[in-house]
Short mmCIF file of C-alpha atoms in Angstrom, two decimals:
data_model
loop_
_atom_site.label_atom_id
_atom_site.label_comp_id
_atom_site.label_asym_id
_atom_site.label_seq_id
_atom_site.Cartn_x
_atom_site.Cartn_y
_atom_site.Cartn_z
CA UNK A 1 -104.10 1.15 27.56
CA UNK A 2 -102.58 -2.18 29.49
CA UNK A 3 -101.98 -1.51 33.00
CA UNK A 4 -98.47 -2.37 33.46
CA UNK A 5 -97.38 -4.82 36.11
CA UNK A 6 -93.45 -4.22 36.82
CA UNK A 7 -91.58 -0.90 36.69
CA UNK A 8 -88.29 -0.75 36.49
CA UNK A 9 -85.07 1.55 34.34
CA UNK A 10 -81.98 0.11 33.72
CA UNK A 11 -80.43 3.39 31.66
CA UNK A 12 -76.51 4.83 30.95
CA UNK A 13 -74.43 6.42 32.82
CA UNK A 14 -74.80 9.94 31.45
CA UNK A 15 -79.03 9.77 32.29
CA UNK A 16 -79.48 12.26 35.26
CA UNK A 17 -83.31 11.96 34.85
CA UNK A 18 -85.86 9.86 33.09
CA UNK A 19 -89.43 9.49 32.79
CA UNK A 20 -91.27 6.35 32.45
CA UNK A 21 -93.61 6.42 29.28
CA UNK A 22 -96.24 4.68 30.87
CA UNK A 23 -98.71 6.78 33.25
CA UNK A 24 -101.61 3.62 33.70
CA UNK A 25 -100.45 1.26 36.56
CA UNK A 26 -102.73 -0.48 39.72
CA UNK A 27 -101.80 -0.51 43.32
CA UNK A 28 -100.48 -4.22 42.30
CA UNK A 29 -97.98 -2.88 40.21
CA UNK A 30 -93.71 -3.98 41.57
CA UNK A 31 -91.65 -0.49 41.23
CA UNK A 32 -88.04 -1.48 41.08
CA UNK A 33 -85.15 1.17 41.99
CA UNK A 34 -81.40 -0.08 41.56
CA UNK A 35 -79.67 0.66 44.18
CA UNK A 36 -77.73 4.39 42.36
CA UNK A 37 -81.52 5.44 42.11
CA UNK A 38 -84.32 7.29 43.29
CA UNK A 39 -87.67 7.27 42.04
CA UNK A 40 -90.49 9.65 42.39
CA UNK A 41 -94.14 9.42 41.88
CA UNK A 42 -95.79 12.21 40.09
CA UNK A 43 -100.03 12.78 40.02
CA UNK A 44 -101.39 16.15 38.24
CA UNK A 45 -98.28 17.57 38.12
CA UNK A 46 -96.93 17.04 41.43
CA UNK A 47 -94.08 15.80 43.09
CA UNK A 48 -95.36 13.03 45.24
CA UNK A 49 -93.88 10.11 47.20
CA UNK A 50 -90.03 9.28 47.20
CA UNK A 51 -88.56 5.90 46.62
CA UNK A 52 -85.15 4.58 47.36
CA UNK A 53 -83.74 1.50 46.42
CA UNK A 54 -85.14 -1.76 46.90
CA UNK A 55 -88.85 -3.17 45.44
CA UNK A 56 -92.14 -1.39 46.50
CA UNK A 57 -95.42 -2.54 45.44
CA UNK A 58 -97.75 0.28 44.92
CA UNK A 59 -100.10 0.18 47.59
CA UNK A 60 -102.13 2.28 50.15
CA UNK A 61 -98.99 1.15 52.51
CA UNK A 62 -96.46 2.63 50.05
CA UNK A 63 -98.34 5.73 48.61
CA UNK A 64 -99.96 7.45 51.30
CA UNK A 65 -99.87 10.84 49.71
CA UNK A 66 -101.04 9.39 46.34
CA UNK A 67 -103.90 7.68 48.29
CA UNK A 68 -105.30 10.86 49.94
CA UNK A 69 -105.19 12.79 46.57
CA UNK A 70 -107.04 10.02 44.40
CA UNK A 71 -109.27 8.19 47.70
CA UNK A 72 -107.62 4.68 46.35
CA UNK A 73 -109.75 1.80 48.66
CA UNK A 74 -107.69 0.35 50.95
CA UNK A 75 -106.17 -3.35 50.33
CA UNK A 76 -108.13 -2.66 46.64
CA UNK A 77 -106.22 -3.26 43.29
CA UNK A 78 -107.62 -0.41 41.52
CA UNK A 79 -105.77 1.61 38.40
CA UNK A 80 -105.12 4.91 38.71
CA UNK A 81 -102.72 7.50 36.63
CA UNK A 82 -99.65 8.43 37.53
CA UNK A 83 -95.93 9.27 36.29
CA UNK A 84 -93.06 7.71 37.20
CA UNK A 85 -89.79 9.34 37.44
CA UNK A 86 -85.90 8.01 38.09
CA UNK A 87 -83.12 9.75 39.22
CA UNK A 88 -79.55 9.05 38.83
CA UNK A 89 -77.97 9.28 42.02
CA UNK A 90 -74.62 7.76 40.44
CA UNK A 91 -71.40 10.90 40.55
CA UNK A 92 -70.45 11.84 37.56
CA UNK A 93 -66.96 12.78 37.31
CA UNK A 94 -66.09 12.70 33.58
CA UNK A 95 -68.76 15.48 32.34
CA UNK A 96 -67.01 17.47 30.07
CA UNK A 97 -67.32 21.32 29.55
CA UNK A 98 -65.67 23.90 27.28
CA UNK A 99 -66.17 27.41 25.80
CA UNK A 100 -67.45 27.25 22.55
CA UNK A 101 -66.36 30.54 21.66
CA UNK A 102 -62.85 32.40 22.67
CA UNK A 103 -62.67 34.60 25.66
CA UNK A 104 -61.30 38.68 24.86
CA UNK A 105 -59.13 38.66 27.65
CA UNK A 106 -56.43 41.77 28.08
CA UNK A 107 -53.47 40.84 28.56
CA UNK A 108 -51.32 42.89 31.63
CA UNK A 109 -48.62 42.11 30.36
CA UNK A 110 -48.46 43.62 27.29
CA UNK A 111 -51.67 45.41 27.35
CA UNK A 112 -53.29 43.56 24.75
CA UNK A 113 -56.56 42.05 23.88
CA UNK A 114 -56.19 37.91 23.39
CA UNK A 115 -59.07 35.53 22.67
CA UNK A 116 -58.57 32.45 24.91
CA UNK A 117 -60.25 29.39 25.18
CA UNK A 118 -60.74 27.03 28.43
CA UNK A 119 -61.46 23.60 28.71
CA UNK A 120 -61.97 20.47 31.23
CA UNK A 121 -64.31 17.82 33.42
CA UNK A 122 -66.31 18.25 36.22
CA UNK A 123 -67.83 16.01 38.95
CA UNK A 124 -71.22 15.75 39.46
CA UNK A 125 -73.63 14.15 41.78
CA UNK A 126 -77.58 14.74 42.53
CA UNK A 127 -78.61 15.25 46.26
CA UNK A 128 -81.81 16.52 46.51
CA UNK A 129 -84.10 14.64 43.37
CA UNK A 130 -87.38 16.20 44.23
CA UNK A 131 -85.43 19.97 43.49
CA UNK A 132 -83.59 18.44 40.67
CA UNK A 133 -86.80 17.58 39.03
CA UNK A 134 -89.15 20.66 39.52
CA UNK A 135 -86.34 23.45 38.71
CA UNK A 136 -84.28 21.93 35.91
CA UNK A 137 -85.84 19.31 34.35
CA UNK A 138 -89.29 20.36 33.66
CA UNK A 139 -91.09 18.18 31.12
CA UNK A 140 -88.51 16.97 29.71
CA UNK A 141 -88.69 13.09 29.36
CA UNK A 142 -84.95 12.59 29.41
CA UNK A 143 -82.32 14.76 31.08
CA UNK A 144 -78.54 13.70 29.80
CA UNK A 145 -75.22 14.98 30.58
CA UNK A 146 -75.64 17.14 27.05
CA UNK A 147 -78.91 18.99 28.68
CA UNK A 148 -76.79 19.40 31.38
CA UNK A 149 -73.91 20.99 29.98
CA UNK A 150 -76.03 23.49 28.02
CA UNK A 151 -78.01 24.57 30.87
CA UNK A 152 -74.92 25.88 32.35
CA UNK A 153 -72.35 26.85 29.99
CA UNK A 154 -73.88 30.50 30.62
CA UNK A 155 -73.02 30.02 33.61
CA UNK A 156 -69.40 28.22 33.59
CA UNK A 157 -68.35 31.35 30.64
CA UNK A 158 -69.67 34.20 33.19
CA UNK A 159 -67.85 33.61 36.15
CA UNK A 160 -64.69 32.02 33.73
CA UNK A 161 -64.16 35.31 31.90
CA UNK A 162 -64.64 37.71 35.52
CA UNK A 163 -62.23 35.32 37.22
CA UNK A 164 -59.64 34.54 34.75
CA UNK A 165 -58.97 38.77 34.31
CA UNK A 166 -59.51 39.25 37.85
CA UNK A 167 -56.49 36.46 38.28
CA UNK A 168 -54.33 37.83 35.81
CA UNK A 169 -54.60 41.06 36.86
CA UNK A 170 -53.88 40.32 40.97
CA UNK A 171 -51.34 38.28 39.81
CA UNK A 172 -49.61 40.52 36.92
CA UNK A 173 -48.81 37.71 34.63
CA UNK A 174 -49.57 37.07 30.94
CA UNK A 175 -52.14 34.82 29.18
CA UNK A 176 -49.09 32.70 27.77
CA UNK A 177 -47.64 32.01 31.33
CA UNK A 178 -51.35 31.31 32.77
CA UNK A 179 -50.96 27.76 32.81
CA UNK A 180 -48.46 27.53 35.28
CA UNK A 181 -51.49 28.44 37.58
CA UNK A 182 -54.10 26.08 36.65
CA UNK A 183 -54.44 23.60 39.59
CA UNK A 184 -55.16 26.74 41.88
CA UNK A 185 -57.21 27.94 39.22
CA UNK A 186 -59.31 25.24 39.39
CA UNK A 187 -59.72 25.23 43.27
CA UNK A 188 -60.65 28.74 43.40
CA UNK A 189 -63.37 28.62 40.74
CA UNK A 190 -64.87 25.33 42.12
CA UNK A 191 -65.68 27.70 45.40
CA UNK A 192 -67.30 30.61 43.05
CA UNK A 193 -70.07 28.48 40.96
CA UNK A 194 -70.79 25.35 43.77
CA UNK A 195 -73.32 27.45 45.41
CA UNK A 196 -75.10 27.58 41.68
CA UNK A 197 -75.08 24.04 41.32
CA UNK A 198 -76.76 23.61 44.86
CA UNK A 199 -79.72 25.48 43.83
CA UNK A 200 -81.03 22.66 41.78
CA UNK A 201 -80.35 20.13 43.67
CA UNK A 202 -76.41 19.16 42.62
CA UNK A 203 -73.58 19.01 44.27
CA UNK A 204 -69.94 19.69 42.53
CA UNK A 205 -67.66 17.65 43.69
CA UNK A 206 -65.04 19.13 41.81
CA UNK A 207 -64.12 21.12 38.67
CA UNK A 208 -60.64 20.93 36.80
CA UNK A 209 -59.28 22.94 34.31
CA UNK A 210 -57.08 21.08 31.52
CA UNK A 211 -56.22 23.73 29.12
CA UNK A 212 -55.97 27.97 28.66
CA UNK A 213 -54.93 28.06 25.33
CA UNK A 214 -55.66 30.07 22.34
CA UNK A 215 -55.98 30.42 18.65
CA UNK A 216 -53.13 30.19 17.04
CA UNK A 217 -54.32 31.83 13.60
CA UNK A 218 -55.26 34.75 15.66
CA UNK A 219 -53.39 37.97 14.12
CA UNK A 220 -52.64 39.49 17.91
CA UNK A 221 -51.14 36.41 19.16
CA UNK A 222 -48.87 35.77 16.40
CA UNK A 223 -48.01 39.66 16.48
CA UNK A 224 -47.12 38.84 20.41
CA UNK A 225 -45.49 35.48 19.84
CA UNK A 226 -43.41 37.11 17.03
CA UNK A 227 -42.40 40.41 19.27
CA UNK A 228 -41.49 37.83 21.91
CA UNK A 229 -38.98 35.61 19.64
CA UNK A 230 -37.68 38.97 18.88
CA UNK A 231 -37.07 40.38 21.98
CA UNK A 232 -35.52 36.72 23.39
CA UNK A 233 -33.28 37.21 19.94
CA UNK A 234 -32.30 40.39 20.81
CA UNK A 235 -31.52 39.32 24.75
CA UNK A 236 -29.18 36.75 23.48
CA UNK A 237 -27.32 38.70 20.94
CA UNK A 238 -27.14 41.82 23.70
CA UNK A 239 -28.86 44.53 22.40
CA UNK A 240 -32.27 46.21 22.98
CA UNK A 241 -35.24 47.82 20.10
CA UNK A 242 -33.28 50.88 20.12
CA UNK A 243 -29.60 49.69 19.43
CA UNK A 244 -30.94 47.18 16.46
CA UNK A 245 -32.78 50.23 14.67
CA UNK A 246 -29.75 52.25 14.42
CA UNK A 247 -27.84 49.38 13.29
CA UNK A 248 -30.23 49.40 10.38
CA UNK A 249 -30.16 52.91 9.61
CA UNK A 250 -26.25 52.77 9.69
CA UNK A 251 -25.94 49.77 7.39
CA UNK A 252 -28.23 51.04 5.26
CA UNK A 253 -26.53 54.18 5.03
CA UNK A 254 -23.39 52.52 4.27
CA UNK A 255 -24.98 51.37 1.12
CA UNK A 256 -25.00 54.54 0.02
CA UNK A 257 -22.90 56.22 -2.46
CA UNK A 258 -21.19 59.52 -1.02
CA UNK A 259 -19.44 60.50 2.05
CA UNK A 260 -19.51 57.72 4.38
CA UNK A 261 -19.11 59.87 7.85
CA UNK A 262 -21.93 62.73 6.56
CA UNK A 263 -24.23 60.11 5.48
CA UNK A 264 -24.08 58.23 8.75
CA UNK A 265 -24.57 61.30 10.68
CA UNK A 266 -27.36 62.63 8.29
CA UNK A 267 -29.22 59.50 8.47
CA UNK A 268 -28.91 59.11 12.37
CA UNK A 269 -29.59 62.48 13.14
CA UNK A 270 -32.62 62.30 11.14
CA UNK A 271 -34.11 59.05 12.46
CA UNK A 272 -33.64 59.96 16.06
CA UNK A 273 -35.28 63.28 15.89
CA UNK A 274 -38.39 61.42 13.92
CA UNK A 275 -38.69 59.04 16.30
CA UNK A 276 -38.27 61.76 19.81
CA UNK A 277 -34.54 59.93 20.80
CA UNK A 278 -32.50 62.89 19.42
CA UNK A 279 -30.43 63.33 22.31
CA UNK A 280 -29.61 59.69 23.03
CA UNK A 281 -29.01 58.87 19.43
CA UNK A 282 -26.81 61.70 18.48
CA UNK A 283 -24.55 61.05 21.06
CA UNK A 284 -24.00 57.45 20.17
CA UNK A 285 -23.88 59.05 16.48
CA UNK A 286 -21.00 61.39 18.25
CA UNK A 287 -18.82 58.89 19.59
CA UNK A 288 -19.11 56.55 16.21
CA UNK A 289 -18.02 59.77 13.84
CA UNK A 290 -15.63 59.94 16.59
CA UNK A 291 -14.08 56.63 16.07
CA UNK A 292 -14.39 56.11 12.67
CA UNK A 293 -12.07 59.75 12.37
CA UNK A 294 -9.61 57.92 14.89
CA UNK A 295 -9.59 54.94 13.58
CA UNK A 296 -6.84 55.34 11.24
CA UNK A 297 -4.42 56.70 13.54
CA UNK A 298 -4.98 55.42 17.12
CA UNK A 299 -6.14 52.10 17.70
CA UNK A 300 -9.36 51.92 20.29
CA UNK A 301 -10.49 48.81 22.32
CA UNK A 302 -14.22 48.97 24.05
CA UNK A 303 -14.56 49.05 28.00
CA UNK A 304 -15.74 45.13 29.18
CA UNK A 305 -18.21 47.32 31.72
CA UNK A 306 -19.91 50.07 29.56
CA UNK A 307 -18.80 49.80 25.86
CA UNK A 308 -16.73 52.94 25.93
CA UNK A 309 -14.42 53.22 23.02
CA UNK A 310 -10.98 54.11 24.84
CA UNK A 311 -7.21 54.12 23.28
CA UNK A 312 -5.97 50.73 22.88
CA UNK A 313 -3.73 50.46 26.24
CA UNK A 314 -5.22 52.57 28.51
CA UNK A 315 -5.37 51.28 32.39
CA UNK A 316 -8.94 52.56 32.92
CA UNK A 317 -12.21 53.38 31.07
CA UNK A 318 -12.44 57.47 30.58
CA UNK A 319 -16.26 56.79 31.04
CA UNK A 320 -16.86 54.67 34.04
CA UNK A 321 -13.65 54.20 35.43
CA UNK A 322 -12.86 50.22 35.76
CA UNK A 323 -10.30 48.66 34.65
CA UNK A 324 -9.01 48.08 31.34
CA UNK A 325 -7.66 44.82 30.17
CA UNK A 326 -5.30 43.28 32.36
CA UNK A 327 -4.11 45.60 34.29
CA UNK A 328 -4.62 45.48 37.89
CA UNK A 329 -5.79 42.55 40.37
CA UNK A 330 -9.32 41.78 39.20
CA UNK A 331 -10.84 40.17 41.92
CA UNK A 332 -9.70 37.67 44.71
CA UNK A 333 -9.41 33.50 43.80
CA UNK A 334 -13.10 31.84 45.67
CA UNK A 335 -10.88 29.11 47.27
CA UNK A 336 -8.01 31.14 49.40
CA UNK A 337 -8.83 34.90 48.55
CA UNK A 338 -5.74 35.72 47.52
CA UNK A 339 -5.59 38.50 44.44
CA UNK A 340 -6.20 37.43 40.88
CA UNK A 341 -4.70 38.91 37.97
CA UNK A 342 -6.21 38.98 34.32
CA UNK A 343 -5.03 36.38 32.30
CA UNK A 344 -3.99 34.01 34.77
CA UNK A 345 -5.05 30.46 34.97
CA UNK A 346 -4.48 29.44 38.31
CA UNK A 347 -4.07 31.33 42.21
CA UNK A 348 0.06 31.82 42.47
CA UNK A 349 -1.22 30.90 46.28
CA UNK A 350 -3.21 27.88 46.40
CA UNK A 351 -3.08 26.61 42.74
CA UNK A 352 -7.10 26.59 42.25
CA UNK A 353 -8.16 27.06 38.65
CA UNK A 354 -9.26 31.01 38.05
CA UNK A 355 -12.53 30.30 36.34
CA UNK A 356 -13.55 33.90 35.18
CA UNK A 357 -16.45 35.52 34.38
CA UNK A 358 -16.63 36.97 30.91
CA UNK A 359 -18.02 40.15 32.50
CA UNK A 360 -16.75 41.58 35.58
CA UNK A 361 -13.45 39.13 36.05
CA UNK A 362 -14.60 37.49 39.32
CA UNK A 363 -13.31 33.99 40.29
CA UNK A 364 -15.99 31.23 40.43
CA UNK A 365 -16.12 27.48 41.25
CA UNK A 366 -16.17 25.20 38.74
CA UNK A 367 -19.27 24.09 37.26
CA UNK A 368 -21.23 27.44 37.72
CA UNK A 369 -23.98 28.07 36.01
CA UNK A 370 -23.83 32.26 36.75
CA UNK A 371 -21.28 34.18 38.32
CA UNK A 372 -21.45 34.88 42.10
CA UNK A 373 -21.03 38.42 41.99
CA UNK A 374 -22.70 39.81 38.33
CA UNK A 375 -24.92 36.70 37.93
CA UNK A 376 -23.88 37.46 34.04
CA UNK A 377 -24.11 33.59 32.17
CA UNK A 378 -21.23 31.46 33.15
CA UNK A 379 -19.30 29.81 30.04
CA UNK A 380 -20.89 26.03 29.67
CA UNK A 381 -19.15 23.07 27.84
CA UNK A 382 -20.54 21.71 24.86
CA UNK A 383 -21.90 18.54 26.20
CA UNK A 384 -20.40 16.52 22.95
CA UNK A 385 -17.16 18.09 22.26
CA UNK A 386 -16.34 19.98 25.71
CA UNK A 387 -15.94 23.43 23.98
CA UNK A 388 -16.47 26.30 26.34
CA UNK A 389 -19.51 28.31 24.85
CA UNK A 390 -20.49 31.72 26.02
CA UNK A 391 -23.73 31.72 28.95
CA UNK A 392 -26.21 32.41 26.03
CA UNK A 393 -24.94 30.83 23.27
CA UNK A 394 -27.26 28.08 21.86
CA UNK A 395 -25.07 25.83 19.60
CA UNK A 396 -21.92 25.02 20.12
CA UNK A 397 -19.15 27.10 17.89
CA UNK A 398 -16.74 24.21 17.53
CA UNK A 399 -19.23 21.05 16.60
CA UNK A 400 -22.54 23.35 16.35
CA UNK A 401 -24.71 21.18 18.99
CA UNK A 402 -27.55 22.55 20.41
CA UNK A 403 -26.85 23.73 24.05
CA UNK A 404 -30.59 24.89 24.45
CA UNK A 405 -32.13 23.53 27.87
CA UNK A 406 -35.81 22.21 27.31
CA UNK A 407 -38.70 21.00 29.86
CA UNK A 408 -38.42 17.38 30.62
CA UNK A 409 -42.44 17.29 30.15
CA UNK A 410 -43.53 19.24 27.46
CA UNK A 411 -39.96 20.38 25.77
CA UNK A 412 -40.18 23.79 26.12
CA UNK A 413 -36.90 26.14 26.41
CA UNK A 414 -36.09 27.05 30.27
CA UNK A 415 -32.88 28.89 31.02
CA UNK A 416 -30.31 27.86 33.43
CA UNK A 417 -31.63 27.68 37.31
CA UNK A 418 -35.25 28.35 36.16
CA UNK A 419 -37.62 26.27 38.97
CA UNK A 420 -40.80 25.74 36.91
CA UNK A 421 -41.52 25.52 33.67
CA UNK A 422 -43.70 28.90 32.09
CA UNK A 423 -45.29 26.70 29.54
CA UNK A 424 -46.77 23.88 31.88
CA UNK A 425 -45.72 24.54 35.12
CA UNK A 426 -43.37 21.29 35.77
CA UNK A 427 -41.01 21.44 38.55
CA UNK A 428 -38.06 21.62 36.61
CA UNK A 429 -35.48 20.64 40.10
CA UNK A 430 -37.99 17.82 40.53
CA UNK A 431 -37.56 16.17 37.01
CA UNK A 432 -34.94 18.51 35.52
CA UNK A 433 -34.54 19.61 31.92
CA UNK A 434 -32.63 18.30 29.26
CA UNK A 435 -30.25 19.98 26.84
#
């Protein structure tokens, strides 16, 4: 074997570690190390002298551990065997990482179990290339970002499935709102697994998480995306589980041949024993049998506060007591105080325009968003026709345009006065939504 007379390694970015393939050389022979290097002399399997950047001839002068071990003559030009290894000393701040397979993470939420996957880049950079070396790299003759990667994905999946449920759990939120929280995810796990990294020589300079997402094909997150679109269906409308059950027991008893009023109660009664809500449910059974027996001789109108059915007329609710229609002063106007009653448009005092809320009556200044006393939904123009809409309407009923607010970033629905975004965390005062 020639004895070689220049080393050198001129290698890509993503080489931590690499072995030349030569072992013959002569105390003649020029070592070069670029300046992002460090190279290391190795003889029977031990770590030997250090070089840094610059051009070393190897010589007694240079190698003065290597000369003790193999009695080299001094000023002599003799061969001898020995590896030569180069380190990377370059950061590496685009090294990519990822769980390969999903996470079982339970939600606290809802109190179910949802895979979830994590991914992002880290930053890199080797400190100490003698530890580097004798703890990670072994043998090998190259060392890439890809060994890298694999030699601690065990490690990146441990401590990301104990701190994502310890996170969600200290801060009760769900797996679908998590990445709202991701930059001080990422700071907190970059403390947990840096000490790892030291061990073998490597320091983290920093570790970001891009993305908590999950499958999409999974059968328990379309069961939770589905009872969510629901539920947000349901909120609009103004009803809850209960309520929209008995509606479909009643309408599908009034497909029913027979008795309309002993069918209803039949089929009412029955469900809400089955399903433990007796009591609740055969009162609101009670009050509809009531109605529909009243109907035809006394006309009823509902209570604006709790839905009470109460002669058409009366002054005040039999149930709760407020009052009914437009009788009485409702509340005061928000410019002058002075008192308000139903139906009127503007303060008899000052002239400023009653702008009521649908709910409890209360004056509020143009332009609100929610009323000052209830916080119920203020009425919003349509932004293309100027129709008044109800708060939670989302198309317009005169020219049917879409009066849904959505993140300026990544389009996602946000309600009126919402800060943040739940779907990516944008600071919705900052850049606002758009309808």
């Amino acid at each position: 074997m020639a004895i070689i007379d220049v080393i050198k390694y001129d290698g890509t970015p993503d080489v931590f570690a690499w072995k030349h393939p030569e072992t013959e050389m002569g105390t003649w022979t020029q070592l070069i190390v670029n300046q992002s290097q460090e190279a290391i002399l190795f003889k029977d399997g031990r770590a030997l002298d250090l070089f840094g950047p610059g051009r070393h001839t190897l010589s007694t002068a240079n190698i003065p551990i290597l000369n003790n071990i193999i009695n080299l003559p001094f000023g002599g030009k003799s061969p001898f065997a020995a590896e030569v290894w180069y380190i990377n000393k370059v950061s590496a701040l685009d090294v990519k990482w990822g769980t390969p397979n999903s996470i079982q993470v339970q939600d606290p939420k809802y109190n179910i179990i949802i895979p979830v996957r994590a991914f992002g880049q880290m930053g890199l950079r080797i400190t100490d290339s003698r530890k580097f070396l004798v703890k990670l790299v072994g043998t090998l003759p190259v060392f890439n970002e890809t060994n890298l990667i694999n030699y601690f994905r065990g490690l990146i999946i441990m401590n990301m499935n104990s701190m994502l449920t310890s996170y969600l759990v200290h801060k009760k939120i769900s797996v679908l709102e998590i990445n709202a929280f991701i930059n001080e995810m990422s700071g907190h796990f970059t403390e947990i697994i840096k000490s790892a990294f030291e061990e073998y020589g490597i320091q983290l300079i920093n570790f970001y998480i891009h993305s908590i997402n999950h499958p999409d094909d999974d059968p328990s997150v379309k069961r939770l995306r589905e009872a969510l679109a629901r539920k947000a269906e349901m909120d609009i409308i103004g009803f809850n589980y209960q309520q929209e059950r008995s509606f479909d027991t009643l309408e599908g008893a009034a497909k029913n041949e027979g008795s309309m009023q002993s069918g209803l109660m039949g089929a009412g009664l029955g469900m809400g024993m089955g399903l433990g809500m007796g009591g609740p449910f055969a009162s609101a059974m009670s009050q509809l049998s009531q109605v529909m027996s009243t109907s035809e001789s006394v006309e009823l109108q509902s209570c604006g506060n709790c839905g009470h059915m109460n002669s058409k007329g009366s002054s005040y609710c039999a149930k709760c007591g407020k009052a009914m229609g437009s009788q009485g002063a409702v509340n005061g106007c928000n410019s002058c105080g002075h008192p308000l009653q139903s139906g009127t448009k503007f303060c008899p005092n000052c002239g400023d325009p009653y702008n009521a809320c649908p709910k409890c009556g209360a004056d509020n200044p143009l332009g609100s968003s929610q009323c000052v006393k209830c916080s119920e939904p203020m009425p919003r123009p349509c932004p293309n026709c100027s129709h008044l809409n109800t708060g939670n309407t989302k198309f317009c009923g005169n020219c049917g345009s879409s009066l849904v607010l959505n993140c300026g970033q990544c389009q996602h629905e946000v309600k009126p006065g919402q800060k943040f975004c739940l779907n990516c965390g944008y600071n919705l005062q900052q850049g606002g939504g758009g309808a």
